[in-house]
mmCIF file of C-alpha atoms in Angstrom:
data_model
loop_
_atom_site.group_PDB
_atom_site.id
_atom_site.type_symbol
_atom_site.label_atom_id
_atom_site.label_comp_id
_atom_site.label_asym_id
_atom_site.label_seq_id
_atom_site.Cartn_x
_atom_site.Cartn_y
_atom_site.Cartn_z
ATOM 1 C CA ALA A 1 81.714 -163.261 84.551
ATOM 2 C CA ALA A 2 85.251 -163.254 83.249
ATOM 3 C CA VAL A 3 86.136 -165.117 80.073
ATOM 4 C CA ALA A 4 89.492 -166.771 79.460
ATOM 5 C CA ALA A 5 90.426 -168.488 76.210
ATOM 6 C CA VAL A 6 92.574 -171.472 77.139
ATOM 7 C CA ALA A 7 94.664 -171.888 73.994
ATOM 8 C CA PRO A 8 98.297 -171.632 72.934
ATOM 9 C CA ARG A 9 99.424 -168.004 72.930
ATOM 10 C CA GLY A 10 98.797 -166.285 69.630
ATOM 11 C CA SER A 11 97.230 -169.386 68.171
ATOM 12 C CA ALA A 12 94.455 -169.638 65.669
ATOM 13 C CA ARG A 13 91.956 -172.413 66.058
ATOM 14 C CA ARG A 14 92.907 -173.720 62.645
ATOM 15 C CA ARG A 15 96.653 -173.413 62.453
ATOM 16 C CA ARG A 16 99.185 -176.146 61.881
ATOM 17 C CA TRP A 17 99.968 -178.520 64.731
ATOM 18 C CA SER A 18 102.880 -177.693 66.994
ATOM 19 C CA SER A 19 104.130 -179.476 70.076
ATOM 20 C CA ALA A 20 102.971 -177.523 73.135
ATOM 21 C CA PRO A 21 105.417 -177.234 76.041
ATOM 22 C CA ARG A 22 104.564 -179.528 78.948
ATOM 23 C CA ARG A 23 105.762 -177.031 81.536
ATOM 24 C CA ALA A 24 102.756 -176.201 83.713
ATOM 25 C CA GLY A 25 101.286 -172.838 82.794
ATOM 26 C CA ALA A 26 103.507 -172.309 79.750
ATOM 27 C CA ASN A 27 100.725 -171.896 77.209
ATOM 28 C CA THR A 28 97.741 -170.579 79.141
ATOM 29 C CA ARG A 29 96.350 -167.085 79.168
ATOM 30 C CA ALA A 30 96.012 -167.125 82.944
ATOM 31 C CA ASN A 31 98.701 -168.242 85.358
ATOM 32 C CA ALA A 32 98.661 -168.315 89.140
ATOM 33 C CA THR A 33 101.314 -168.263 91.803
ATOM 34 C CA SER A 34 100.662 -169.927 95.135
ATOM 35 C CA THR A 35 102.419 -171.569 98.005
ATOM 36 C CA LYS A 36 104.329 -174.690 97.026
ATOM 37 C CA ARG A 37 104.566 -178.167 98.472
ATOM 38 C CA GLY A 38 107.062 -180.471 96.801
ATOM 39 C CA GLY A 39 107.037 -178.462 93.578
ATOM 40 C CA GLU A 40 103.227 -178.413 93.327
ATOM 41 C CA GLU A 41 100.673 -175.757 94.209
ATOM 42 C CA ALA A 42 99.620 -176.138 97.833
ATOM 43 C CA PHE A 43 96.031 -175.445 98.844
ATOM 44 C CA PRO A 44 95.566 -174.930 102.594
ATOM 45 C CA ASP A 45 92.917 -176.827 104.552
ATOM 46 C CA GLU A 46 90.853 -173.718 105.234
ATOM 47 C CA ASP A 47 90.162 -173.397 101.498
ATOM 48 C CA GLY A 48 87.442 -176.031 101.807
ATOM 49 C CA SER A 49 86.718 -178.707 99.227
ATOM 50 C CA TRP A 50 86.873 -178.552 95.457
ATOM 51 C CA LEU A 51 83.918 -180.050 93.582
ATOM 52 C CA VAL A 52 84.903 -181.226 90.090
ATOM 53 C CA THR A 53 82.298 -182.557 87.671
ATOM 54 C CA GLY A 54 83.306 -184.752 84.757
ATOM 55 C CA ALA A 55 86.085 -186.012 87.011
ATOM 56 C CA ALA A 56 86.444 -189.354 85.224
ATOM 57 C CA GLY A 57 87.032 -187.743 81.841
ATOM 58 C CA PHE A 58 90.217 -186.669 80.094
ATOM 59 C CA ILE A 59 90.688 -183.159 81.490
ATOM 60 C CA GLY A 60 88.762 -183.884 84.694
ATOM 61 C CA SER A 61 90.948 -186.786 85.775
ATOM 62 C CA HIS A 62 94.116 -184.759 85.209
ATOM 63 C CA LEU A 63 92.643 -181.829 87.140
ATOM 64 C CA VAL A 64 91.733 -184.000 90.126
ATOM 65 C CA GLN A 65 95.192 -185.583 90.057
ATOM 66 C CA ARG A 66 96.814 -182.136 90.211
ATOM 67 C CA LEU A 67 94.571 -181.061 93.073
ATOM 68 C CA LEU A 68 95.273 -184.207 95.075
ATOM 69 C CA SER A 69 99.002 -183.832 94.481
ATOM 70 C CA SER A 70 98.657 -180.321 95.888
ATOM 71 C CA GLY A 71 97.079 -181.548 99.121
ATOM 72 C CA ALA A 72 93.538 -180.492 98.246
ATOM 73 C CA LYS A 73 90.245 -182.025 99.340
ATOM 74 C CA VAL A 74 88.302 -183.040 96.236
ATOM 75 C CA ILE A 75 84.726 -184.178 95.671
ATOM 76 C CA ALA A 76 84.778 -185.837 92.251
ATOM 77 C CA VAL A 77 81.491 -186.214 90.362
ATOM 78 C CA ASP A 78 80.850 -188.266 87.222
ATOM 79 C CA ASN A 79 77.954 -190.383 85.994
ATOM 80 C CA ILE A 80 80.251 -192.743 84.018
ATOM 81 C CA ASP A 81 77.705 -193.019 81.212
ATOM 82 C CA ASP A 82 78.244 -194.558 77.802
ATOM 83 C CA ARG A 83 77.593 -191.388 75.830
ATOM 84 C CA GLY A 84 80.324 -189.357 74.227
ATOM 85 C CA PRO A 85 83.756 -190.504 73.033
ATOM 86 C CA TYR A 86 84.742 -192.542 76.119
ATOM 87 C CA PRO A 87 83.679 -196.115 76.884
ATOM 88 C CA PRO A 88 82.679 -196.477 80.564
ATOM 89 C CA ALA A 89 85.657 -198.797 81.092
ATOM 90 C CA TRP A 90 88.009 -195.928 80.238
ATOM 91 C CA LYS A 91 86.351 -193.693 82.810
ATOM 92 C CA GLU A 92 86.545 -196.390 85.461
ATOM 93 C CA ALA A 93 90.234 -196.828 84.660
ATOM 94 C CA ASN A 94 90.705 -193.077 85.167
ATOM 95 C CA LEU A 95 88.996 -193.359 88.549
ATOM 96 C CA GLU A 96 91.394 -196.106 89.554
ATOM 97 C CA VAL A 97 94.250 -193.736 88.716
ATOM 98 C CA LEU A 98 92.645 -191.125 90.965
ATOM 99 C CA ALA A 99 92.206 -193.656 93.763
ATOM 100 C CA GLU A 100 95.895 -194.521 93.605
ATOM 101 C CA THR A 101 96.812 -190.821 93.564
ATOM 102 C CA ALA A 102 94.629 -190.241 96.630
ATOM 103 C CA ARG A 103 96.326 -193.059 98.503
ATOM 104 C CA ARG A 104 99.777 -191.827 97.504
ATOM 105 C CA THR A 105 99.109 -188.205 98.530
ATOM 106 C CA ARG A 106 97.156 -188.875 101.731
ATOM 107 C CA ALA A 107 100.141 -187.943 103.890
ATOM 108 C CA ALA A 108 100.163 -184.488 102.259
ATOM 109 C CA GLY A 109 96.605 -183.887 103.492
ATOM 110 C CA SER A 110 94.691 -184.659 100.317
ATOM 111 C CA ARG A 111 91.337 -186.428 100.412
ATOM 112 C CA LEU A 112 89.093 -187.749 97.689
ATOM 113 C CA VAL A 113 85.368 -188.393 97.674
ATOM 114 C CA PHE A 114 83.755 -189.821 94.558
ATOM 115 C CA SER A 115 80.042 -189.514 93.811
ATOM 116 C CA ARG A 116 78.546 -191.291 90.839
ATOM 117 C CA CYS A 117 75.739 -188.987 89.829
ATOM 118 C CA ASP A 118 74.522 -186.860 86.965
ATOM 119 C CA ALA A 119 75.484 -183.188 87.091
ATOM 120 C CA ARG A 120 71.792 -182.315 86.644
ATOM 121 C CA ASP A 121 70.711 -184.256 89.741
ATOM 122 C CA ARG A 122 70.077 -181.424 92.179
ATOM 123 C CA ALA A 123 69.026 -183.657 95.078
ATOM 124 C CA ARG A 124 72.178 -185.759 95.015
ATOM 125 C CA LEU A 125 74.497 -182.810 94.458
ATOM 126 C CA GLN A 126 72.817 -180.968 97.325
ATOM 127 C CA ARG A 127 74.100 -183.659 99.700
ATOM 128 C CA LEU A 128 77.697 -183.009 98.654
ATOM 129 C CA PHE A 129 78.014 -179.242 99.073
ATOM 130 C CA PRO A 130 77.814 -179.011 102.900
ATOM 131 C CA GLY A 131 80.567 -181.593 103.381
ATOM 132 C CA GLY A 132 80.465 -183.342 106.739
ATOM 133 C CA ASP A 133 81.258 -186.754 108.149
ATOM 134 C CA ASP A 134 78.703 -188.853 106.250
ATOM 135 C CA LEU A 135 80.358 -188.667 102.841
ATOM 136 C CA PRO A 136 82.352 -191.536 101.315
ATOM 137 C CA THR A 137 86.100 -191.209 100.974
ATOM 138 C CA GLY A 138 88.372 -192.922 98.474
ATOM 139 C CA ILE A 139 87.489 -195.183 95.560
ATOM 140 C CA ASP A 140 88.400 -198.525 97.056
ATOM 141 C CA ASP A 141 85.193 -200.284 95.996
ATOM 142 C CA LEU A 142 84.629 -198.977 92.488
ATOM 143 C CA ASP A 143 83.277 -202.262 91.123
ATOM 144 C CA SER A 144 80.568 -202.393 93.792
ATOM 145 C CA VAL A 145 79.025 -199.055 92.855
ATOM 146 C CA ASP A 146 75.471 -199.444 91.604
ATOM 147 C CA GLU A 147 74.192 -196.414 89.736
ATOM 148 C CA ASP A 148 70.669 -197.186 90.975
ATOM 149 C CA ASP A 149 71.767 -197.321 94.592
ATOM 150 C CA ASP A 150 70.661 -194.356 96.695
ATOM 151 C CA ASP A 151 73.939 -194.109 98.581
ATOM 152 C CA ASP A 152 76.839 -194.782 96.205
ATOM 153 C CA SER A 153 79.117 -194.883 99.249
ATOM 154 C CA LEU A 154 82.499 -196.362 98.527
ATOM 155 C CA ALA A 155 83.963 -196.335 102.034
ATOM 156 C CA SER A 156 83.223 -194.903 105.449
ATOM 157 C CA ASN A 157 84.563 -191.420 106.130
ATOM 158 C CA PRO A 158 86.649 -191.153 109.304
ATOM 159 C CA ARG A 159 86.951 -187.345 109.181
ATOM 160 C CA PRO A 160 84.511 -184.603 108.197
ATOM 161 C CA MET A 161 84.963 -183.347 104.650
ATOM 162 C CA PRO A 162 85.117 -179.534 104.392
ATOM 163 C CA ALA A 163 82.199 -177.806 102.696
ATOM 164 C CA VAL A 164 82.594 -177.078 98.998
ATOM 165 C CA SER A 165 84.203 -173.702 98.372
ATOM 166 C CA ARG A 166 85.097 -173.958 94.666
ATOM 167 C CA VAL A 167 83.368 -175.643 91.728
ATOM 168 C CA ILE A 168 84.963 -176.530 88.391
ATOM 169 C CA HIS A 169 82.265 -177.745 86.011
ATOM 170 C CA LEU A 170 83.710 -179.951 83.278
ATOM 171 C CA ALA A 171 80.865 -182.444 82.807
ATOM 172 C CA ALA A 172 79.217 -182.085 79.410
ATOM 173 C CA ARG A 173 77.896 -183.942 76.410
ATOM 174 C CA SER A 174 81.058 -183.374 74.424
ATOM 175 C CA GLY A 175 81.712 -183.640 70.722
ATOM 176 C CA VAL A 176 80.202 -181.909 67.711
ATOM 177 C CA ALA A 177 79.063 -185.133 66.022
ATOM 178 C CA GLY A 178 77.219 -186.398 69.095
ATOM 179 C CA ALA A 179 75.441 -183.092 69.590
ATOM 180 C CA ASN A 180 74.435 -182.999 65.931
ATOM 181 C CA ALA A 181 72.881 -186.448 66.346
ATOM 182 C CA ASP A 182 71.066 -185.524 69.575
ATOM 183 C CA PRO A 183 70.837 -181.730 69.898
ATOM 184 C CA GLU A 184 68.079 -181.893 72.508
ATOM 185 C CA GLY A 185 70.082 -184.215 74.741
ATOM 186 C CA ALA A 186 73.248 -182.158 74.367
ATOM 187 C CA THR A 187 71.443 -178.934 75.202
ATOM 188 C CA ASP A 188 69.819 -180.461 78.271
ATOM 189 C CA ALA A 189 73.086 -181.952 79.503
ATOM 190 C CA ASN A 190 75.227 -178.878 78.901
ATOM 191 C CA VAL A 191 72.865 -176.087 79.920
ATOM 192 C CA ALA A 192 70.695 -177.644 82.646
ATOM 193 C CA SER A 193 73.696 -178.983 84.552
ATOM 194 C CA THR A 194 75.293 -175.540 84.506
ATOM 195 C CA ALA A 195 72.135 -173.938 85.889
ATOM 196 C CA VAL A 196 71.816 -176.529 88.678
ATOM 197 C CA LEU A 197 75.436 -176.212 89.767
ATOM 198 C CA LEU A 198 75.467 -172.418 89.608
ATOM 199 C CA ASP A 199 72.375 -172.281 91.787
ATOM 200 C CA LEU A 200 73.817 -174.688 94.360
ATOM 201 C CA ALA A 201 77.210 -172.969 94.390
ATOM 202 C CA SER A 202 75.561 -169.604 94.977
ATOM 203 C CA ALA A 203 73.260 -170.935 97.702
ATOM 204 C CA HIS A 204 76.199 -172.554 99.514
ATOM 205 C CA ARG A 205 78.309 -169.390 99.282
ATOM 206 C CA CYS A 206 81.124 -170.840 97.204
ATOM 207 C CA VAL A 207 83.952 -168.430 96.492
ATOM 208 C CA SER A 208 84.378 -169.376 92.823
ATOM 209 C CA PHE A 209 82.676 -171.197 89.965
ATOM 210 C CA THR A 210 84.605 -172.091 86.818
ATOM 211 C CA LEU A 211 82.769 -173.308 83.719
ATOM 212 C CA ALA A 212 84.643 -175.220 81.036
ATOM 213 C CA SER A 213 83.335 -173.990 77.706
ATOM 214 C CA SER A 214 84.687 -174.536 74.208
ATOM 215 C CA GLY A 215 86.578 -172.624 71.555
ATOM 216 C CA SER A 216 83.839 -173.756 69.174
ATOM 217 C CA VAL A 217 81.662 -170.870 70.412
ATOM 218 C CA TYR A 218 83.675 -168.582 68.107
ATOM 219 C CA GLY A 219 82.349 -170.372 65.026
ATOM 220 C CA GLU A 220 84.445 -170.183 61.884
ATOM 221 C CA CYS A 221 87.671 -168.341 62.590
ATOM 222 C CA ALA A 222 88.561 -165.215 60.651
ATOM 223 C CA VAL A 223 91.132 -165.350 57.861
ATOM 224 C CA ASP A 224 93.694 -162.664 57.104
ATOM 225 C CA VAL A 225 92.942 -161.365 53.612
ATOM 226 C CA ALA A 226 96.564 -160.704 52.684
ATOM 227 C CA SER A 227 98.144 -163.956 53.863
ATOM 228 C CA GLY A 228 95.182 -166.303 53.769
ATOM 229 C CA GLU A 229 96.191 -167.512 57.238
ATOM 230 C CA PRO A 230 93.638 -167.998 60.036
ATOM 231 C CA VAL A 231 93.572 -165.264 62.664
ATOM 232 C CA ALA A 232 93.842 -166.179 66.333
ATOM 233 C CA SER A 233 90.603 -166.051 68.320
ATOM 234 C CA ARG A 234 90.454 -163.629 71.235
ATOM 235 C CA GLU A 235 88.177 -163.448 74.265
ATOM 236 C CA HIS A 236 86.319 -160.414 72.924
ATOM 237 C CA ASP A 237 85.595 -161.933 69.486
ATOM 238 C CA ALA A 238 81.944 -162.380 68.521
ATOM 239 C CA THR A 239 80.253 -165.564 69.702
ATOM 240 C CA ASP A 240 76.774 -165.036 68.271
ATOM 241 C CA HIS A 241 77.189 -167.256 65.199
ATOM 242 C CA PRO A 242 77.721 -170.835 66.434
ATOM 243 C CA THR A 243 78.065 -173.357 63.621
ATOM 244 C CA SER A 244 76.871 -176.488 65.445
ATOM 245 C CA PRO A 245 74.323 -177.476 68.111
ATOM 246 C CA TYR A 246 77.265 -178.315 70.389
ATOM 247 C CA ALA A 247 78.706 -174.808 70.099
ATOM 248 C CA ALA A 248 75.252 -173.309 70.639
ATOM 249 C CA SER A 249 74.750 -175.363 73.813
ATOM 250 C CA LYS A 250 78.128 -174.305 75.212
ATOM 251 C CA ARG A 251 77.396 -170.662 74.441
ATOM 252 C CA ALA A 252 74.023 -170.990 76.170
ATOM 253 C CA ALA A 253 75.804 -172.385 79.242
ATOM 254 C CA GLU A 254 78.137 -169.370 79.151
ATOM 255 C CA LEU A 255 75.165 -167.013 79.150
ATOM 256 C CA MET A 256 73.713 -168.850 82.133
ATOM 257 C CA ALA A 257 77.022 -168.330 83.928
ATOM 258 C CA ARG A 258 76.984 -164.635 83.054
ATOM 259 C CA ALA A 259 73.461 -164.297 84.415
ATOM 260 C CA TYR A 260 74.477 -165.877 87.727
ATOM 261 C CA ALA A 261 77.575 -163.685 87.862
ATOM 262 C CA SER A 262 75.294 -160.661 87.650
ATOM 263 C CA LEU A 263 73.059 -162.064 90.384
ATOM 264 C CA ALA A 264 76.048 -162.888 92.579
ATOM 265 C CA SER A 265 77.314 -159.322 92.342
ATOM 266 C CA ALA A 266 74.047 -157.890 93.678
ATOM 267 C CA PRO A 267 74.263 -156.657 97.307
ATOM 268 C CA SER A 268 71.321 -158.879 98.302
ATOM 269 C CA ALA A 269 72.802 -162.038 96.777
ATOM 270 C CA PRO A 270 73.435 -164.992 99.125
ATOM 271 C CA SER A 271 76.949 -165.303 97.705
ATOM 272 C CA ALA A 272 77.915 -161.771 96.755
ATOM 273 C CA SER A 273 81.590 -162.695 96.541
ATOM 274 C CA MET A 274 81.307 -165.726 94.229
ATOM 275 C CA ARG A 275 83.540 -165.228 91.200
ATOM 276 C CA VAL A 276 82.300 -166.809 87.978
ATOM 277 C CA THR A 277 84.801 -167.565 85.206
ATOM 278 C CA VAL A 278 84.281 -169.156 81.800
ATOM 279 C CA ALA A 279 87.257 -170.971 80.259
ATOM 280 C CA ARG A 280 86.990 -171.506 76.514
ATOM 281 C CA ILE A 281 89.133 -174.565 75.930
ATOM 282 C CA PHE A 282 90.499 -175.367 72.490
ATOM 283 C CA THR A 283 91.864 -178.693 71.210
ATOM 284 C CA VAL A 284 93.646 -180.676 73.944
ATOM 285 C CA TYR A 285 96.048 -183.615 73.797
ATOM 286 C CA GLY A 286 97.964 -185.683 76.320
ATOM 287 C CA PRO A 287 97.885 -188.951 78.301
ATOM 288 C CA ARG A 288 94.449 -190.607 78.572
ATOM 289 C CA GLY A 289 93.282 -188.435 75.683
ATOM 290 C CA ARG A 290 90.034 -188.761 73.777
ATOM 291 C CA PRO A 291 90.080 -191.637 71.275
ATOM 292 C CA ASP A 292 88.188 -189.586 68.693
ATOM 293 C CA MET A 293 90.807 -186.828 68.500
ATOM 294 C CA ALA A 294 93.468 -186.582 65.801
ATOM 295 C CA VAL A 295 96.551 -187.047 67.992
ATOM 296 C CA TYR A 296 95.228 -190.302 69.456
ATOM 297 C CA ARG A 297 94.158 -191.563 66.041
ATOM 298 C CA PHE A 298 97.489 -190.666 64.441
ATOM 299 C CA VAL A 299 99.548 -192.374 67.136
ATOM 300 C CA ALA A 300 97.313 -195.459 67.071
ATOM 301 C CA ALA A 301 97.595 -195.667 63.277
ATOM 302 C CA LEU A 302 101.370 -195.340 63.416
ATOM 303 C CA GLY A 303 101.517 -198.106 66.013
ATOM 304 C CA ARG A 304 99.597 -200.365 63.642
ATOM 305 C CA ARG A 305 101.767 -199.223 60.701
ATOM 306 C CA GLU A 306 98.693 -197.850 58.960
ATOM 307 C CA LYS A 307 98.333 -194.766 56.819
ATOM 308 C CA ILE A 308 97.217 -191.545 58.496
ATOM 309 C CA ARG A 309 94.027 -190.159 57.010
ATOM 310 C CA ARG A 310 94.066 -186.461 56.236
ATOM 311 C CA PHE A 311 90.754 -184.641 56.055
ATOM 312 C CA GLY A 312 90.022 -181.973 53.485
ATOM 313 C CA ASP A 313 92.951 -180.305 51.774
ATOM 314 C CA GLY A 314 95.141 -180.603 54.866
ATOM 315 C CA ARG A 315 95.192 -176.826 55.260
ATOM 316 C CA SER A 316 91.710 -175.704 56.275
ATOM 317 C CA THR A 317 91.764 -178.257 59.101
ATOM 318 C CA TRP A 318 95.098 -177.158 60.629
ATOM 319 C CA ARG A 319 94.937 -176.773 64.380
ATOM 320 C CA ASP A 320 97.059 -175.886 67.361
ATOM 321 C CA TYR A 321 97.072 -178.345 70.242
ATOM 322 C CA LEU A 322 97.368 -177.588 73.936
ATOM 323 C CA HIS A 323 98.737 -180.125 76.409
ATOM 324 C CA VAL A 324 96.312 -181.192 79.119
ATOM 325 C CA ASP A 325 98.761 -180.137 81.861
ATOM 326 C CA ASP A 326 98.577 -176.562 80.585
ATOM 327 C CA VAL A 327 94.777 -176.697 80.491
ATOM 328 C CA VAL A 328 94.755 -177.798 84.133
ATOM 329 C CA SER A 329 97.058 -174.904 85.052
ATOM 330 C CA GLY A 330 94.715 -172.490 83.305
ATOM 331 C CA LEU A 331 91.625 -173.876 85.040
ATOM 332 C CA LEU A 332 93.253 -173.638 88.469
ATOM 333 C CA ALA A 333 94.354 -170.086 87.748
ATOM 334 C CA ALA A 334 90.793 -169.237 86.718
ATOM 335 C CA ALA A 335 89.362 -170.821 89.865
ATOM 336 C CA ARG A 336 91.699 -168.761 92.074
ATOM 337 C CA ARG A 337 91.460 -165.578 90.021
ATOM 338 C CA GLY A 338 91.649 -162.471 92.167
ATOM 339 C CA GLU A 339 92.831 -164.264 95.295
ATOM 340 C CA GLY A 340 95.991 -163.362 97.154
ATOM 341 C CA GLY A 341 99.018 -164.453 95.159
ATOM 342 C CA ALA A 342 97.012 -165.279 92.052
ATOM 343 C CA GLU A 343 97.386 -163.477 88.774
ATOM 344 C CA GLY A 344 94.711 -163.596 86.132
ATOM 345 C CA GLY A 345 94.909 -162.694 82.482
ATOM 346 C CA ALA A 346 91.224 -163.212 81.825
ATOM 347 C CA GLU A 347 89.170 -160.642 80.031
ATOM 348 C CA GLY A 348 85.471 -160.023 80.133
ATOM 349 C CA GLY A 349 82.784 -158.484 82.244
#
């Protein structure tokens, strides 16, 4: 399993804020080149479908938008629950954005299927991997979706959907505070879902599996003795001292991915060619961002002409921020790592 730290180049996890360039790929450790269609990456039909979990979230919705704009076929998965930093209404609003993007990019060959299910639900996910002509397409009937309904179909599918060839697993119980309050639930959500999806991706001979992890697995960042400045985290830094249940759960998910990468590389494996990549994502900002993050809170406070609250001494909590567009570029590069025309800067084994 390769590991890529998706963070601003040369950044420390606790450095002062700086405005990250919005140019796609500018601040990621892994960049990819591919064919272009209208200025976007173009993914040919024979690539199969992309399955994206956590598709209604902040990063997930931007990732699906980029894929659709590139002409890709996407199976978007999200349970739209009320846990974590997002109210369900925000997630449903993100899905409406994706529905509009799918309609706008249909002429370019893109297609969108949405499935409202938990990323730990093996039986329901199993129905999505083979593709076919009995899957829903589009999100035209979002309000009619009943999470207790066995079908969750949103519209009839006039054309067969290609089988899933790549998985990007973003769904998680995110946030340190939430995991501290419910460590058992966070561990189950973050680790069990990874195991289920890895097993299904391997069984269905997917070509790549990308796991979104967290920069929190590095624990407290090192500090340069001479300058007192934080030192940038690197992929090979130690990750065996997590400082929160959330970080521990994400590290456990990484180890599960590494185990499946070892199994996938065995000659007898059903999917000997499946590439497994872990992307350690640091603090992200951008449109539709998390309401519990500093950038959102600062902008909201300024809009209300309120004071901005600074935590601690204002120095130990310094951070770099990475724009969501750059995170999406890094995830796509990780998913296509090692393919023709793709360049990867990931490290690991």
